[in-house]
Amino acid sequence: RVRLYDQLRVYVDAGTPIQEALGSLSQSSSPAVRELCQRAQKGIMSGHTFANALTVGKPALPKFEQAVLHASEISGRLPIGCTILRDTLRRFLDLRREALWACAYPAFIIHIAVVVTALMPAVIDAIRTERGVDWGAYTAHVFLTLLVLHGLFWSCFLGIRMLKQRVGSAIPIEQFLRKIPVGGKTWWSLVVSRFAQAYDGMLNAGANVIDALEVASLASNSAMLREQIKAILPHIKQGDSIGPWLEANHVLGKPWEEFWITGEKSGRQEEMLNQIVRESAEQAEQGFAILKAVIPKTIYITALVYIAYKIIAAYAAYIKACVDIMNDKL
C-alpha cells in the first residue's frame, strides 16, 4: 500500500483521472494492491467516492487510512492525504523491520541453548547404559522443548492481541506497558509521534480540528490515547483550546503538552507540531537503540550462563557415572 499511495499521489498531482490512475496501478502492482485498485474502480463506477470505494469489501482498510483518504478527498487535497499515508506506513514498516531483526539474534541463541543443553544429558545417559547416544530420543526431547517454548510465546502473543481488540481490555495493557523502563517510554514516544504527525497532516489536508483529532487518535494506535481524546472532545467542540485540556488530562505527557500550548498561544502551531514529531521520533529511535543493544546481550549472557551450568552439571554427572562404573567393576 506504500507503493500504491506513493504512485497514486504522483498520478493525481499530475492531473490524471482517478480511474485511469487506478487502471495503470492495477497492471503494475502486486496481487494485493491490484485487488484494492480493482475494488476502487468498481466502487467508483457504482457511484461511490474514491475513499468509500476502497472501504467497500474485504479486507477493509485500517480506519486511519479510511479517515485520511476521506478527509483529503473531500477537501480536494488527495495528494497530501496520500503523502501522509505513504510516510506513516513507510515508518511503520521500518520500525517493524528493525524490531524483527532485533528479535532474530535472541531467538537464535535460545534455540541453540536448547540444542546444546539437551546434548550432554544424552551423552551421560549413553555412558550409564554403556550404549550409544539415542539420537531419536535426543531429537524428540529437543523438538518437544522447542514446541513448548513456541507454544508459550505464541499463546502470550495472540492472547495479548485478542485482549487489545476487546473493548476495555487494551487500556490496562497499555497502562502496564507504559510503566516498563525504556520500553514503555519508547512505545509512548511512537504514539505521540504518530498522533502529532497525523494531526498536522489532517490540518494540512483541509480537515477541521475535530476530525483531525479523531483521525489522529486512530493513527496513534493507542486505545488509552483514543479514550483521552474522546473525553476532551466535548470541550473542544464548545470552542476551547486543545492544549490546556491535553495538559489538564495528562494526555500526551511532558514536554509535548507544553509545546502544544506554546504553538497555540504563539500562532506557530505547525512549527511546534513538527517539533513534537521530530523530538518524539528521536526519543523513540534512542529507545529502540537501547533495547536493541541491551535485550539481545541480556538474552545472550543468560543463555551462556545456563549452558555453562548445564555443561558443568553434565560433567559432574559424567564423573559420577564413571566412578559408579569403576566401583561396580571393582
Coordinates of C-alpha atoms in Angstrom, one line a residue, residues 109-309:
I109 CA 20.5 -18.0 20.8
I110 CA 17.6 -19.5 22.7
H111 CA 17.2 -22.3 20.0
I112 CA 21.0 -23.0 20.2
A113 CA 20.8 -23.2 24.0
V114 CA 18.0 -25.8 23.8
V115 CA 20.0 -27.9 21.3
V116 CA 23.3 -27.7 23.3
T117 CA 21.9 -28.3 26.8
A118 CA 20.0 -31.4 25.7
L119 CA 23.1 -33.0 24.3
M120 CA 25.1 -33.5 27.5
P121 CA 22.3 -35.4 29.3
A122 CA 22.0 -37.7 26.3
V123 CA 25.8 -38.4 26.4
I124 CA 25.7 -39.1 30.2
D125 CA 22.8 -41.5 29.7
A126 CA 24.7 -43.3 27.0
I127 CA 27.7 -43.7 29.3
R128 CA 25.5 -45.1 32.1
T129 CA 23.8 -47.6 29.9
E130 CA 27.0 -48.3 28.0
R131 CA 25.2 -47.9 24.7
G132 CA 25.4 -45.3 22.0
V133 CA 23.6 -42.0 22.2
D134 CA 19.9 -42.4 21.5
W135 CA 19.6 -39.7 18.8
G136 CA 15.9 -40.4 18.3
A137 CA 15.2 -39.6 22.0
Y138 CA 17.5 -36.6 21.9
T139 CA 15.8 -35.2 18.8
A140 CA 12.3 -35.8 20.3
H141 CA 13.4 -34.0 23.5
V142 CA 14.7 -31.0 21.6
F143 CA 11.6 -30.9 19.4
L144 CA 9.2 -31.1 22.4
T145 CA 11.1 -28.4 24.3
L146 CA 11.1 -26.0 21.3
L147 CA 7.4 -26.9 20.8
V148 CA 6.6 -25.9 24.4
L149 CA 8.6 -22.6 24.1
H150 CA 6.9 -21.7 20.9
G151 CA 3.5 -22.6 22.3
L152 CA 4.1 -20.3 25.3
F153 CA 5.4 -17.5 23.2
W154 CA 2.6 -17.6 20.6
S155 CA -0.1 -18.1 23.2
C156 CA 1.0 -15.0 25.0
F157 CA 1.3 -13.0 21.7
L158 CA -2.1 -14.0 20.4
G159 CA -3.7 -13.6 23.9
I160 CA -2.4 -10.0 24.3
R161 CA -3.5 -9.3 20.7
M162 CA -7.0 -10.6 21.3
L163 CA -7.3 -8.7 24.6
K164 CA -6.2 -5.4 22.9
Q165 CA -9.0 -5.9 20.3
R166 CA -11.6 -6.3 23.0
V167 CA -13.3 -3.2 24.3
G168 CA -11.8 -2.0 27.6
S169 CA -9.0 -4.7 27.7
A170 CA -6.4 -2.7 25.8
I171 CA -6.2 0.2 28.2
P172 CA -4.9 -1.8 31.2
I173 CA -2.4 -3.5 29.0
E174 CA -1.1 -0.1 27.7
Q175 CA -1.0 1.3 31.2
F176 CA 1.2 -1.6 32.3
L177 CA 3.3 -1.3 29.1
R178 CA 3.9 2.4 29.8
K179 CA 5.4 1.6 33.2
I180 CA 8.1 -0.7 31.7
P181 CA 11.5 1.0 31.8
V182 CA 12.9 2.2 28.5
G183 CA 10.3 0.1 26.5
G184 CA 7.3 2.0 27.9
K185 CA 8.8 5.4 27.1
T186 CA 9.9 4.2 23.6
W187 CA 6.4 2.9 22.8
W188 CA 4.7 6.1 24.1
S189 CA 7.1 8.3 22.1
L190 CA 6.0 6.4 19.0
V191 CA 2.3 7.0 20.0
V192 CA 2.9 10.8 20.4
S193 CA 4.9 11.0 17.1
R194 CA 2.1 9.3 15.1
F195 CA -0.6 11.4 16.8
A196 CA 1.1 14.7 16.1
Q197 CA 2.1 13.8 12.6
A198 CA -1.4 12.7 11.7
Y199 CA -3.0 15.7 13.3
D200 CA -0.7 18.1 11.4
G201 CA -1.3 16.2 8.2
M202 CA -5.0 16.3 8.6
L203 CA -5.0 20.0 9.1
N204 CA -2.8 20.5 6.0
A205 CA -5.3 18.3 4.1
G206 CA -8.1 20.7 5.0
A207 CA -9.8 18.8 7.8
N208 CA -11.4 20.7 10.7
V209 CA -9.9 20.4 14.2
I210 CA -12.5 17.9 15.5
D211 CA -12.0 15.5 12.6
A212 CA -8.2 15.9 12.8
L213 CA -8.2 15.0 16.4
E214 CA -10.4 11.9 15.9
V215 CA -8.3 10.7 13.0
A216 CA -5.0 11.4 14.8
S217 CA -6.2 9.4 17.8
L218 CA -6.8 6.5 15.5
A219 CA -3.4 6.9 13.9
S220 CA -1.8 6.8 17.3
N221 CA -2.8 3.1 17.6
S222 CA -3.3 3.6 21.3
A223 CA -6.6 2.8 23.0
M224 CA -5.6 4.9 26.0
L225 CA -5.0 8.0 23.9
R226 CA -8.2 7.5 22.0
E227 CA -10.2 7.4 25.2
Q228 CA -8.5 10.5 26.5
I229 CA -9.2 12.4 23.2
K230 CA -12.9 11.3 23.4
A231 CA -13.1 12.7 26.9
I232 CA -11.9 16.2 25.9
L233 CA -13.7 16.4 22.5
P234 CA -16.9 17.9 24.0
H235 CA -14.9 20.8 25.4
I236 CA -13.1 21.3 22.1
K237 CA -16.4 21.4 20.3
Q238 CA -17.5 24.2 22.5
G239 CA -14.6 26.3 21.3
D240 CA -12.0 25.7 24.0
S241 CA -8.3 25.5 23.1
I242 CA -6.8 22.0 22.8
G243 CA -3.5 22.5 24.7
P244 CA -4.9 23.2 28.1
W245 CA -7.2 20.2 28.0
L246 CA -4.4 18.0 26.9
E247 CA -2.3 19.2 29.8
A248 CA -5.2 19.0 32.4
N249 CA -5.8 15.4 31.5
H250 CA -2.2 14.4 31.0
V251 CA -3.0 13.1 27.6
L252 CA 0.5 13.3 25.9
G253 CA 2.8 14.0 28.9
K254 CA 5.6 16.5 29.2
P255 CA 7.1 18.3 27.3
W256 CA 4.7 17.6 24.4
E257 CA 1.7 19.4 26.0
E258 CA 3.8 22.4 26.7
F259 CA 4.9 22.5 23.1
W260 CA 1.3 22.3 22.0
I261 CA 0.2 25.2 24.2
T262 CA 3.2 27.3 23.0
G263 CA 2.1 26.7 19.4
E264 CA -1.5 27.7 20.1
K265 CA -0.6 30.8 22.0
S266 CA 2.2 32.0 19.6
G267 CA 0.3 31.2 16.4
R268 CA 3.0 28.8 15.3
Q269 CA 1.2 25.6 15.9
E270 CA 2.6 23.8 12.8
E271 CA 6.1 24.6 13.8
M272 CA 5.5 23.2 17.3
L273 CA 3.8 20.1 15.9
N274 CA 6.8 19.5 13.7
Q275 CA 9.0 19.8 16.8
I276 CA 6.8 17.3 18.7
V277 CA 7.0 14.8 15.8
R278 CA 10.8 15.3 15.4
E279 CA 11.7 15.1 19.1
S280 CA 9.3 12.2 20.0
A281 CA 10.6 10.3 17.0
E282 CA 14.2 10.9 18.1
Q283 CA 13.3 9.6 21.6
A284 CA 11.7 6.5 20.1
E285 CA 14.8 5.8 18.0
Q286 CA 17.0 6.3 21.0
G287 CA 14.8 3.8 23.0
F288 CA 15.0 1.3 20.1
A289 CA 18.8 1.6 20.0
I290 CA 19.0 0.9 23.8
L291 CA 16.6 -2.0 23.5
K292 CA 18.4 -3.5 20.6
A293 CA 21.7 -3.2 22.5
V294 CA 20.6 -4.4 25.9
I295 CA 17.9 -7.1 25.2
P296 CA 20.0 -9.3 22.9
K297 CA 23.0 -9.1 25.1
T298 CA 21.0 -9.9 28.2
I299 CA 19.5 -13.0 26.5
Y300 CA 22.9 -14.0 25.2
I301 CA 24.5 -13.8 28.6
T302 CA 21.6 -15.6 30.3
A303 CA 21.8 -18.3 27.6
L304 CA 25.6 -18.7 28.1
V305 CA 25.2 -18.9 31.9
Y306 CA 22.5 -21.5 31.5
I307 CA 24.6 -23.5 29.0
A308 CA 27.6 -23.3 31.3
Y309 CA 25.6 -24.5 34.2

